[in-house]
Coordinates of C-alpha atoms in Angstrom, one line a residue:
M1 CA 0.0 0.0 0.0
K2 CA 1.4 3.3 -1.0
S3 CA 1.4 6.0 1.7
R4 CA 2.8 9.4 2.4
I5 CA 2.9 11.9 5.2
L6 CA -0.1 14.2 5.1
T7 CA 0.1 17.8 6.1
T8 CA -2.7 19.5 8.0
R9 CA -3.6 23.1 8.3
G10 CA -5.2 25.4 10.7
T11 CA -2.5 27.4 12.5
G12 CA -0.5 29.0 9.8
A13 CA 1.8 27.9 7.0
L14 CA 4.4 26.4 9.3
A15 CA 1.8 24.4 11.1
V16 CA 0.8 22.9 7.7
A17 CA 4.3 21.4 7.4
A18 CA 4.9 20.7 11.1
L19 CA 1.7 18.8 11.6
G20 CA 2.7 16.2 9.1
T21 CA 1.9 13.4 11.5
M22 CA -1.2 11.8 10.0
L23 CA -0.5 9.0 7.5
A24 CA -2.5 9.4 4.3
C25 CA -3.0 6.3 2.3
A26 CA -3.2 7.0 -1.4
G27 CA -5.8 5.4 -3.6
P28 CA -9.0 6.0 -5.5
A29 CA -12.2 6.5 -3.6
G30 CA -13.8 3.3 -2.5
A31 CA -10.7 1.2 -3.5
G32 CA -7.7 -0.2 -1.7
Q33 CA -7.0 -2.6 1.1
F34 CA -10.5 -2.5 2.5
D35 CA -11.8 -4.2 -0.7
T36 CA -9.7 -7.3 0.0
I37 CA -9.7 -7.4 3.8
F38 CA -13.3 -6.5 4.6
G39 CA -15.1 -7.3 1.4
P40 CA -16.0 -5.0 -1.5
R41 CA -17.5 -1.6 -0.7
T42 CA -19.9 0.2 -2.9
P43 CA -19.5 3.9 -2.1
A44 CA -21.9 6.5 -3.5
S45 CA -21.3 7.3 -7.2
P46 CA -21.8 10.5 -9.2
A47 CA -25.0 8.9 -10.5
D48 CA -26.4 9.0 -7.0
A49 CA -26.2 12.8 -6.8
T50 CA -29.8 13.4 -7.7
E51 CA -30.8 15.5 -4.6
P52 CA -29.5 19.0 -4.1
L53 CA -27.6 19.7 -0.9
T54 CA -30.1 21.0 1.6
T55 CA -29.8 22.7 5.1
P56 CA -31.6 20.7 7.9
L57 CA -34.1 22.2 10.3
E58 CA -33.2 25.8 10.9
Y59 CA -34.1 28.0 13.9
R60 CA -33.3 31.8 13.9
S61 CA -33.4 34.2 16.7
Q62 CA -36.0 37.0 16.8
N63 CA -35.9 40.2 18.8
G64 CA -32.8 39.1 20.6
Q65 CA -34.0 35.7 21.6
L66 CA -33.9 32.2 20.3
N67 CA -36.4 30.0 22.1
V68 CA -36.2 26.4 20.9
T69 CA -37.0 22.9 22.2
L70 CA -34.9 20.0 21.0
E71 CA -36.2 16.5 21.6
A72 CA -33.5 13.8 21.7
R73 CA -35.0 10.4 20.6
E74 CA -34.1 7.2 18.8
T75 CA -34.9 7.7 15.1
R76 CA -35.0 5.5 12.1
V77 CA -33.2 7.4 9.4
K78 CA -32.7 6.8 5.6
L79 CA -29.2 7.3 4.4
G80 CA -29.0 6.8 0.7
R81 CA -30.8 3.5 -0.1
E82 CA -30.7 2.0 3.4
Y83 CA -32.1 2.7 6.9
I84 CA -30.2 3.1 10.1
N85 CA -31.3 3.2 13.7
G86 CA -29.9 6.5 14.9
A87 CA -30.7 9.2 17.4
T88 CA -31.7 12.8 16.5
Y89 CA -32.7 16.2 17.7
N90 CA -36.2 16.9 16.4
G91 CA -35.9 14.1 13.8
A92 CA -33.1 15.8 11.8
Y93 CA -30.2 13.4 11.5
G94 CA -28.1 16.1 9.8
G95 CA -28.8 18.2 13.0
P96 CA -30.8 21.3 13.5
V97 CA -29.1 24.7 12.7
L98 CA -29.4 27.4 15.4
R99 CA -28.7 31.0 14.1
L100 CA -28.1 33.8 16.6
N101 CA -26.5 37.2 16.6
P102 CA -24.0 38.5 19.1
G103 CA -25.9 39.9 22.0
D104 CA -28.8 37.4 21.6
V105 CA -29.9 35.0 24.4
L106 CA -30.3 31.3 23.6
R107 CA -33.0 29.5 25.6
L108 CA -32.8 25.8 24.6
T109 CA -34.9 23.2 26.3
L110 CA -33.5 19.7 25.9
V111 CA -36.1 16.9 26.3
N112 CA -34.6 13.4 26.7
H113 CA -36.7 10.6 25.2
L114 CA -33.7 8.3 25.0
P115 CA -33.4 5.2 27.2
Q116 CA -30.3 6.6 28.9
A117 CA -29.0 9.9 30.2
T118 CA -27.7 12.6 27.8
N119 CA -26.4 16.2 28.1
M120 CA -25.2 19.0 25.8
H121 CA -22.1 21.1 25.2
F122 CA -22.0 24.2 23.0
H123 CA -18.6 23.7 21.4
G124 CA -16.5 26.8 20.9
L125 CA -18.8 29.3 22.5
E126 CA -17.0 31.6 25.0
V127 CA -19.8 31.6 27.6
S128 CA -20.4 30.7 31.2
P129 CA -20.1 27.0 32.2
M130 CA -22.2 27.8 35.4
G131 CA -25.8 27.4 36.3
R132 CA -27.9 26.9 33.1
G133 CA -25.1 27.9 30.9
D134 CA -22.7 25.6 28.9
D135 CA -22.5 23.0 31.7
A136 CA -21.3 19.8 30.1
M137 CA -21.4 18.2 33.5
H138 CA -25.1 18.3 33.9
M139 CA -26.9 15.1 33.0
V140 CA -30.5 14.9 31.8
G141 CA -32.0 11.5 32.6
P142 CA -34.5 9.6 30.6
G143 CA -37.9 11.4 30.5
E144 CA -36.4 14.6 31.9
S145 CA -35.9 18.1 30.5
W146 CA -33.4 20.9 31.1
E147 CA -33.4 24.4 29.9
F148 CA -30.1 26.0 28.9
V149 CA -30.0 29.8 29.1
I150 CA -27.0 31.1 27.3
P151 CA -26.4 34.8 26.6
I152 CA -24.2 35.3 23.6
P153 CA -21.8 38.2 24.4
K154 CA -22.1 41.2 22.2
D155 CA -18.4 40.9 21.3
H156 CA -18.6 37.2 20.7
P157 CA -16.6 36.2 17.6
P158 CA -19.0 35.3 14.7
G159 CA -18.6 32.0 13.1
V160 CA -19.7 28.3 12.9
Y161 CA -19.9 26.5 16.2
W162 CA -21.8 23.3 17.1
F163 CA -23.6 21.6 19.9
H164 CA -23.4 17.9 20.8
T165 CA -24.0 15.4 23.6
H166 CA -21.1 15.1 26.0
A167 CA -22.1 12.1 28.0
H168 CA -18.8 10.7 29.3
S169 CA -18.2 7.0 28.7
F170 CA -20.8 7.0 25.9
A171 CA -20.3 10.3 24.1
E172 CA -18.8 8.5 21.1
R173 CA -21.9 6.4 20.5
Q174 CA -24.4 9.2 21.1
V175 CA -22.6 11.6 18.7
M176 CA -22.1 8.9 16.1
G177 CA -25.8 8.1 16.5
G178 CA -26.6 11.7 15.3
L179 CA -26.9 13.8 18.4
S180 CA -25.3 17.0 17.2
G181 CA -26.2 20.2 15.3
T182 CA -24.7 23.4 14.0
L183 CA -24.8 26.8 15.7
V184 CA -24.0 29.9 13.7
V185 CA -23.2 33.2 15.4
E186 CA -23.9 35.6 12.5
G187 CA -21.5 38.2 11.3
F188 CA -18.6 36.3 9.8
Q189 CA -19.4 37.7 6.3
D190 CA -19.0 41.2 7.8
A191 CA -15.7 40.3 9.2
V192 CA -14.5 39.0 5.8
P193 CA -16.3 41.4 3.4
A194 CA -15.4 39.5 0.2
T195 CA -17.7 36.7 1.4
K196 CA -20.8 38.9 2.0
P197 CA -22.3 38.6 -1.5
L198 CA -21.5 34.9 -1.8
K199 CA -23.9 32.0 -1.4
E200 CA -23.4 30.3 1.9
R201 CA -23.5 26.5 2.3
L202 CA -23.3 24.6 5.5
F203 CA -21.6 21.2 5.5
A204 CA -22.3 19.2 8.7
L205 CA -20.0 16.1 8.3
K206 CA -21.3 13.0 10.1
E207 CA -20.8 9.3 10.0
F208 CA -22.6 6.1 11.1
S209 CA -21.2 2.6 11.4
P210 CA -24.1 0.2 10.8
D211 CA -24.3 -3.5 11.4
S212 CA -26.4 -5.8 9.2
H213 CA -29.6 -4.7 11.0
G214 CA -28.9 -0.9 10.8
N215 CA -27.9 -0.6 14.4
L216 CA -24.7 1.1 15.5
N217 CA -21.9 -1.5 15.5
R218 CA -20.9 -2.8 18.9
V219 CA -17.4 -1.6 18.0
P220 CA -18.1 1.4 15.7
K221 CA -14.7 1.3 14.0
P222 CA -14.3 2.3 10.3
F223 CA -13.2 -1.3 9.4
N224 CA -16.7 -2.4 10.3
R225 CA -18.1 -0.1 7.5
D226 CA -19.2 3.5 8.0
I227 CA -21.4 5.9 6.1
K228 CA -20.2 9.4 5.8
T229 CA -22.8 12.1 5.1
I230 CA -23.2 15.8 4.6
N231 CA -26.2 17.3 6.4
G232 CA -27.5 13.8 6.7
Q233 CA -27.4 13.3 2.9
L234 CA -25.5 10.7 1.0
M235 CA -23.8 12.1 -2.2
P236 CA -25.8 15.3 -2.5
R237 CA -25.5 17.6 -5.5
I238 CA -24.0 21.0 -5.1
D239 CA -25.2 23.4 -7.8
I240 CA -23.0 26.3 -8.8
Q241 CA -22.4 28.5 -11.9
P242 CA -19.1 28.4 -13.8
G243 CA -16.9 31.2 -12.3
E244 CA -19.1 31.5 -9.2
T245 CA -17.5 31.6 -5.8
Q246 CA -19.4 30.1 -2.8
L247 CA -18.7 30.1 0.9
W248 CA -18.6 26.5 2.1
R249 CA -18.7 26.2 5.9
F250 CA -17.6 22.8 7.1
S251 CA -18.0 21.3 10.6
D252 CA -16.7 17.9 11.5
Q253 CA -19.5 16.6 13.8
T254 CA -18.2 13.0 13.8
A255 CA -17.0 11.2 16.9
D256 CA -13.6 10.1 15.6
T257 CA -13.2 10.8 11.9
Y258 CA -10.6 12.9 10.1
F259 CA -11.5 14.2 6.7
R260 CA -9.0 14.8 3.9
L261 CA -11.2 16.5 1.3
R262 CA -10.4 17.0 -2.3
L263 CA -12.5 18.5 -5.0
D264 CA -11.7 17.4 -8.6
G265 CA -10.0 20.1 -10.6
H266 CA -10.4 22.7 -7.8
S267 CA -8.6 24.1 -4.7
F268 CA -9.9 25.5 -1.5
T269 CA -9.2 29.0 0.0
V270 CA -9.4 28.8 3.7
V271 CA -10.7 32.1 5.3
G272 CA -11.8 30.8 8.7
R273 CA -11.0 28.2 11.3
D274 CA -12.9 27.1 14.4
G275 CA -15.4 30.0 14.1
Q276 CA -12.8 32.8 13.6
P277 CA -11.2 34.3 10.4
V278 CA -7.6 33.6 9.6
T279 CA -5.3 36.5 9.2
Q280 CA -4.2 35.4 5.8
P281 CA -6.2 33.2 3.3
E282 CA -4.7 29.7 2.9
H283 CA -4.8 28.1 -0.6
T284 CA -4.8 24.3 -0.5
A285 CA -5.6 21.4 -2.8
E286 CA -6.7 19.3 0.2
L287 CA -8.7 20.4 3.1
M288 CA -7.9 18.7 6.4
I289 CA -10.6 18.7 9.1
G290 CA -10.3 16.7 12.3
P291 CA -13.0 15.8 14.8
S292 CA -14.9 18.9 16.1
Q293 CA -12.9 21.3 13.8
R294 CA -14.6 23.8 11.5
A295 CA -13.3 25.5 8.3
D296 CA -14.7 28.3 6.2
V297 CA -13.5 28.0 2.6
L298 CA -14.1 29.6 -0.7
V299 CA -14.6 27.5 -3.8
T300 CA -14.6 29.1 -7.3
A301 CA -16.2 26.8 -9.9
G302 CA -14.3 26.0 -13.1
P303 CA -15.8 25.3 -16.5
A304 CA -19.3 23.7 -16.7
G305 CA -19.3 20.0 -15.7
P306 CA -19.5 17.6 -12.7
Y307 CA -16.7 17.5 -10.1
K308 CA -16.5 15.0 -7.2
L309 CA -15.9 16.0 -3.6
V310 CA -14.0 13.1 -2.2
A311 CA -12.9 12.2 1.4
E312 CA -9.6 10.5 0.7
T313 CA -8.3 7.6 2.8
T314 CA -6.6 8.6 6.0
S315 CA -4.9 7.0 9.0
T316 CA -4.3 8.3 12.5
G317 CA -1.2 6.3 13.0
P318 CA 0.2 2.8 13.6
V319 CA -2.2 2.0 16.5
G320 CA -5.0 4.3 15.3
D321 CA -7.7 3.9 12.7
I322 CA -7.8 3.9 9.0
F323 CA -10.7 5.7 7.4
P324 CA -11.6 4.5 3.9
A325 CA -12.2 6.9 1.1
Q326 CA -15.7 7.9 0.1
N327 CA -17.3 10.1 -2.5
M328 CA -19.0 12.8 -0.4
A329 CA -20.9 15.0 -3.0
L330 CA -21.0 16.1 -6.6
M331 CA -20.5 19.7 -7.5
V332 CA -22.2 20.5 -10.8
A333 CA -21.2 23.7 -12.5
A334 CA -23.9 24.8 -15.0
R335 CA -25.0 28.2 -16.3
D336 CA -28.3 29.3 -14.8
P337 CA -30.0 31.6 -17.4
A338 CA -32.4 32.9 -14.7
Q339 CA -29.4 34.3 -12.8
P340 CA -27.0 37.0 -13.8
P341 CA -23.4 35.9 -14.5
P342 CA -21.5 35.7 -11.2
A343 CA -19.5 38.7 -10.2
P344 CA -15.8 38.3 -9.7
L345 CA -14.5 37.7 -6.2
G346 CA -13.3 40.9 -4.4
P347 CA -10.1 41.2 -2.5
I348 CA -10.0 38.7 0.5
A349 CA -9.1 40.6 3.7
V350 CA -10.3 40.7 7.3
A351 CA -12.1 43.9 8.3
A352 CA -9.9 45.9 10.7
A353 CA -12.3 45.7 13.6
S354 CA -12.4 41.9 13.2
T355 CA -8.7 41.2 12.7
P356 CA -7.7 38.4 15.1
Q357 CA -5.2 39.5 17.7
P358 CA -2.5 37.3 19.2
I359 CA -2.5 36.6 23.0
A360 CA 0.1 38.7 24.6
G361 CA 3.1 36.6 25.8
D362 CA 5.0 39.3 27.7
H363 CA 3.8 38.0 31.0
I364 CA 3.1 34.2 31.4
D365 CA 1.6 33.3 34.8
A366 CA 2.1 29.6 34.5
Q367 CA 3.6 27.0 32.2
R368 CA 2.1 23.5 32.3
V369 CA 2.8 20.2 30.6
I370 CA -0.2 18.1 29.5
I371 CA 0.6 14.5 28.4
F372 CA -1.7 12.4 26.3
S373 CA -0.9 8.7 26.6
E374 CA -2.6 5.3 26.4
D375 CA -2.3 1.7 27.5
P376 CA -2.9 -0.7 24.5
V377 CA -3.5 -3.6 27.0
T378 CA -6.3 -2.1 29.0
G379 CA -7.5 0.2 26.3
L380 CA -7.5 3.2 28.7
F381 CA -6.4 6.7 27.7
F382 CA -4.8 9.2 30.1
I383 CA -4.0 12.8 30.6
N384 CA -0.9 13.2 32.9
H385 CA -1.2 9.5 33.7
A386 CA -4.8 9.7 35.1
T387 CA -8.2 8.9 33.7
F388 CA -11.1 11.2 34.0
D389 CA -12.8 11.6 37.5
H390 CA -15.7 14.0 37.7
T391 CA -15.0 14.5 41.4
R392 CA -11.4 15.6 40.8
V393 CA -10.4 19.1 39.7
D394 CA -7.1 18.7 37.9
L395 CA -6.2 22.3 37.4
K396 CA -7.2 25.5 39.3
V397 CA -6.5 28.7 37.6
P398 CA -7.1 32.2 39.0
L399 CA -9.1 34.5 36.7
G400 CA -6.8 37.0 34.9
S401 CA -4.0 34.4 34.2
T402 CA -2.3 33.8 30.9
E403 CA -0.7 30.4 30.6
E404 CA 1.3 28.4 28.2
W405 CA 0.6 24.7 27.9
T406 CA 2.8 22.1 26.2
V407 CA 0.6 19.3 25.1
R408 CA 2.6 16.2 24.4
N409 CA 1.5 13.0 22.6
A410 CA 3.3 10.0 24.0
S411 CA 1.4 7.5 21.8
A412 CA 1.6 6.1 18.3
E413 CA -1.6 7.6 17.1
L414 CA -3.0 11.1 16.6
H415 CA -4.8 13.0 19.3
T416 CA -6.9 16.2 19.1
F417 CA -6.7 18.6 22.0
H418 CA -9.8 20.7 22.9
I419 CA -10.6 22.9 25.8
H420 CA -14.1 24.3 26.6
Q421 CA -15.0 28.0 27.0
V422 CA -11.9 29.5 25.4
H423 CA -9.9 29.8 22.2
F424 CA -6.2 29.6 22.2
Q425 CA -3.1 30.5 20.2
V426 CA -0.8 27.8 18.8
V427 CA 2.7 29.0 19.6
S428 CA 4.9 26.2 18.4
L429 CA 4.8 22.7 16.9
N430 CA 7.5 20.2 17.8
G431 CA 9.6 23.1 19.0
R432 CA 9.3 25.2 15.9
P433 CA 7.6 28.6 16.2
V434 CA 4.2 29.0 14.5
P435 CA 3.5 32.4 13.0
F436 CA 0.2 33.8 14.3
D437 CA -2.7 33.1 12.0
G438 CA -5.7 33.3 14.4
L439 CA -7.2 31.6 17.4
V440 CA -8.6 28.0 17.5
D441 CA -10.3 25.8 20.0
T442 CA -9.0 22.5 18.8
V443 CA -5.5 21.4 17.5
N444 CA -4.0 18.1 16.4
V445 CA -1.2 16.8 18.5
P446 CA 1.5 15.0 16.4
I447 CA 2.4 11.4 17.1
H448 CA 5.3 11.4 19.6
G449 CA 5.3 15.2 19.3
E450 CA 4.1 18.3 21.1
V451 CA 2.1 21.5 20.6
K452 CA 2.7 24.6 22.7
I453 CA -0.4 26.8 23.1
R454 CA -1.1 30.1 24.9
I455 CA -4.4 30.5 26.7
A456 CA -5.8 33.7 28.2
F457 CA -8.1 32.9 31.2
T458 CA -9.1 36.6 31.5
D459 CA -12.8 36.7 30.6
P460 CA -15.0 36.8 33.8
K461 CA -17.7 34.9 31.9
I462 CA -15.7 31.7 32.0
V463 CA -15.4 31.5 35.8
G464 CA -16.4 27.9 36.8
R465 CA -15.5 24.3 36.0
F466 CA -15.1 22.9 32.5
M467 CA -13.2 20.2 30.7
Y468 CA -10.2 19.8 28.4
H469 CA -9.8 16.5 26.5
C470 CA -9.0 14.6 23.3
H471 CA -11.9 15.2 20.9
I472 CA -11.5 11.7 19.4
L473 CA -14.5 10.7 21.5
E474 CA -13.5 7.1 21.8
H475 CA -10.4 8.3 23.6
E476 CA -12.4 10.8 25.8
D477 CA -14.8 8.1 26.7
K478 CA -12.0 5.8 27.9
G479 CA -10.4 8.4 30.1
M480 CA -8.6 11.1 28.1
M481 CA -10.4 14.0 29.8
A482 CA -9.6 16.3 32.7
Q483 CA -11.3 19.1 34.6
I484 CA -10.2 22.7 35.1
E485 CA -11.6 25.4 37.3
V486 CA -11.1 29.1 36.6
Y487 CA -11.9 31.0 39.9
D488 CA -12.2 34.5 41.0
P489 CA -9.1 35.2 43.1
K490 CA -11.2 37.4 45.4
V491 CA -13.5 34.5 46.2
G492 CA -11.3 31.4 45.8
P493 CA -12.1 28.1 44.1
L494 CA -15.2 26.0 44.8
P495 CA -15.0 23.2 47.4
D496 CA -13.6 20.0 46.1
G497 CA -16.0 17.2 45.2
D498 CA -18.7 16.2 42.9
N499 CA -19.7 18.8 40.3
N500 CA -23.2 17.7 39.3
M501 CA -22.1 14.8 37.2
S502 CA -23.6 12.2 39.5
G503 CA -26.3 11.8 36.9
M504 CA -23.7 10.3 34.6
H505 CA -23.6 7.3 37.0
D506 CA -27.2 7.4 38.3
H507 CA -28.4 6.9 34.8
A508 CA -25.6 4.6 33.6
P509 CA -27.1 2.7 30.7
A510 CA -28.0 -1.0 30.9
A511 CA -28.1 -0.6 27.1
T512 CA -27.0 2.1 24.8
P513 CA -29.4 3.8 22.5
L514 CA -29.8 2.7 18.9
G515 CA -30.8 -0.8 19.8
V516 CA -27.4 -2.2 20.5
A517 CA -25.6 -3.8 23.5
A518 CA -23.7 -1.7 26.0
P519 CA -20.2 -0.5 25.0
M520 CA -17.4 -2.9 25.4
G521 CA -15.2 -2.8 28.5
P522 CA -11.6 -1.6 28.3
K523 CA -10.1 -5.0 27.6
E524 CA -12.6 -5.9 24.9
S525 CA -11.9 -2.6 23.1
A526 CA -8.2 -2.5 23.4
H527 CA -6.1 -1.5 20.4
A528 CA -5.3 -4.8 19.0
P529 CA -3.7 -4.9 15.5
Q530 CA -6.8 -4.2 13.3
H531 CA -5.4 -2.9 10.1

């Protein structure tokens, strides 16, 4: 099998080179080793692209408020020609879309019709983790409801964010089942004026690993077969005029999957990452998006004709996973006589008021080392040699601090670092400085390498307890998560002890949703040689 080192983007040109730690396995979509080891695959073909790409259920704020009820329940969903037994919010497998403006208040009632507990995290939002805010610790039991009340700050960065279940020990299965959606804080097009007249398209990337009955596989690994979708659609058609530029807004809402996207005959111009504009547009033939990451890209159509959007085969390392290639969509460039010819794209620049600013490093209050590691025998994953314990606060940081963390990967597979409530600056990768290109909330940590990040814990809204973890949810479920508390130094930290996650255990599932048996224990799911 031919392979090469794949570069990834997201924190500047040097990061593109330095993050070359994910193995990319070359080969045509739907072909390769999976055909011989696991039987032939029949991925979606261009002939299947009969339905136009659509946006799922959409809810918009009015008069400064968005009042919405989301009901989580098991749902039978049609993906292409087959049905799967998933779980949805309000019946939309592609996930609802919530649209708010800076300064709005989100009032979201989560109603749990699942046979197990669930909860919700608003990924990337810089809001309070306390009370009825973005508290990913609070569990909602079967038959229960909970109202989140989340004021969006008036100065909140506009962009694409997302919300998803964060139920520790079974987050992977609930997210893979479909429990996520897109959240848009409006105003990105004002921050990048060249995008304002462009057609906007949302791409919520999801996957489901079905067994022969349409249930989620007991071990939802890609070698068991998985179905990748956009907005819950298999091989949708993307209509565009020759010469037209569109704003494509990707969010990787999968539990574990990395996407290496390629569009036949075209390139991508990256103008935003993780909800914020980049300081300089990045031109790339392949778009890399890891679990939970988002990317805003411009695509300018070439001559009339069809062009495949392909997720190429990727691997996360020697003891990681291999994700087979799949055709994702078909872009069809055709002249629309009912529309005027597309106008040329204007200069791409970030408006002065929206230009991302680096986090000042002239005074660093603390330097910390965060080590990701794992045990292939037990199948457990660790942060600083400990698995997650909701009664333990791993770090206590006084409000007003600026810290530098060195996140190290001591394993032979890729990990993805994410911290709630804040964005951060990537300072260096494997010891090499990274030029400032914007702030992110997620970063890939190279195999046997390290990433240094700078975090400003200076916003009073983030006071409280929240998590940092690997956003490959299999790893998070099996221990790779820790808890941080940002406290007001005039008041001091909260008392040690349980932080309202007892519901995680009170409602521990006898069976997972989606009609399948409970997840395997650590020894059953250890990283045996699988590829």
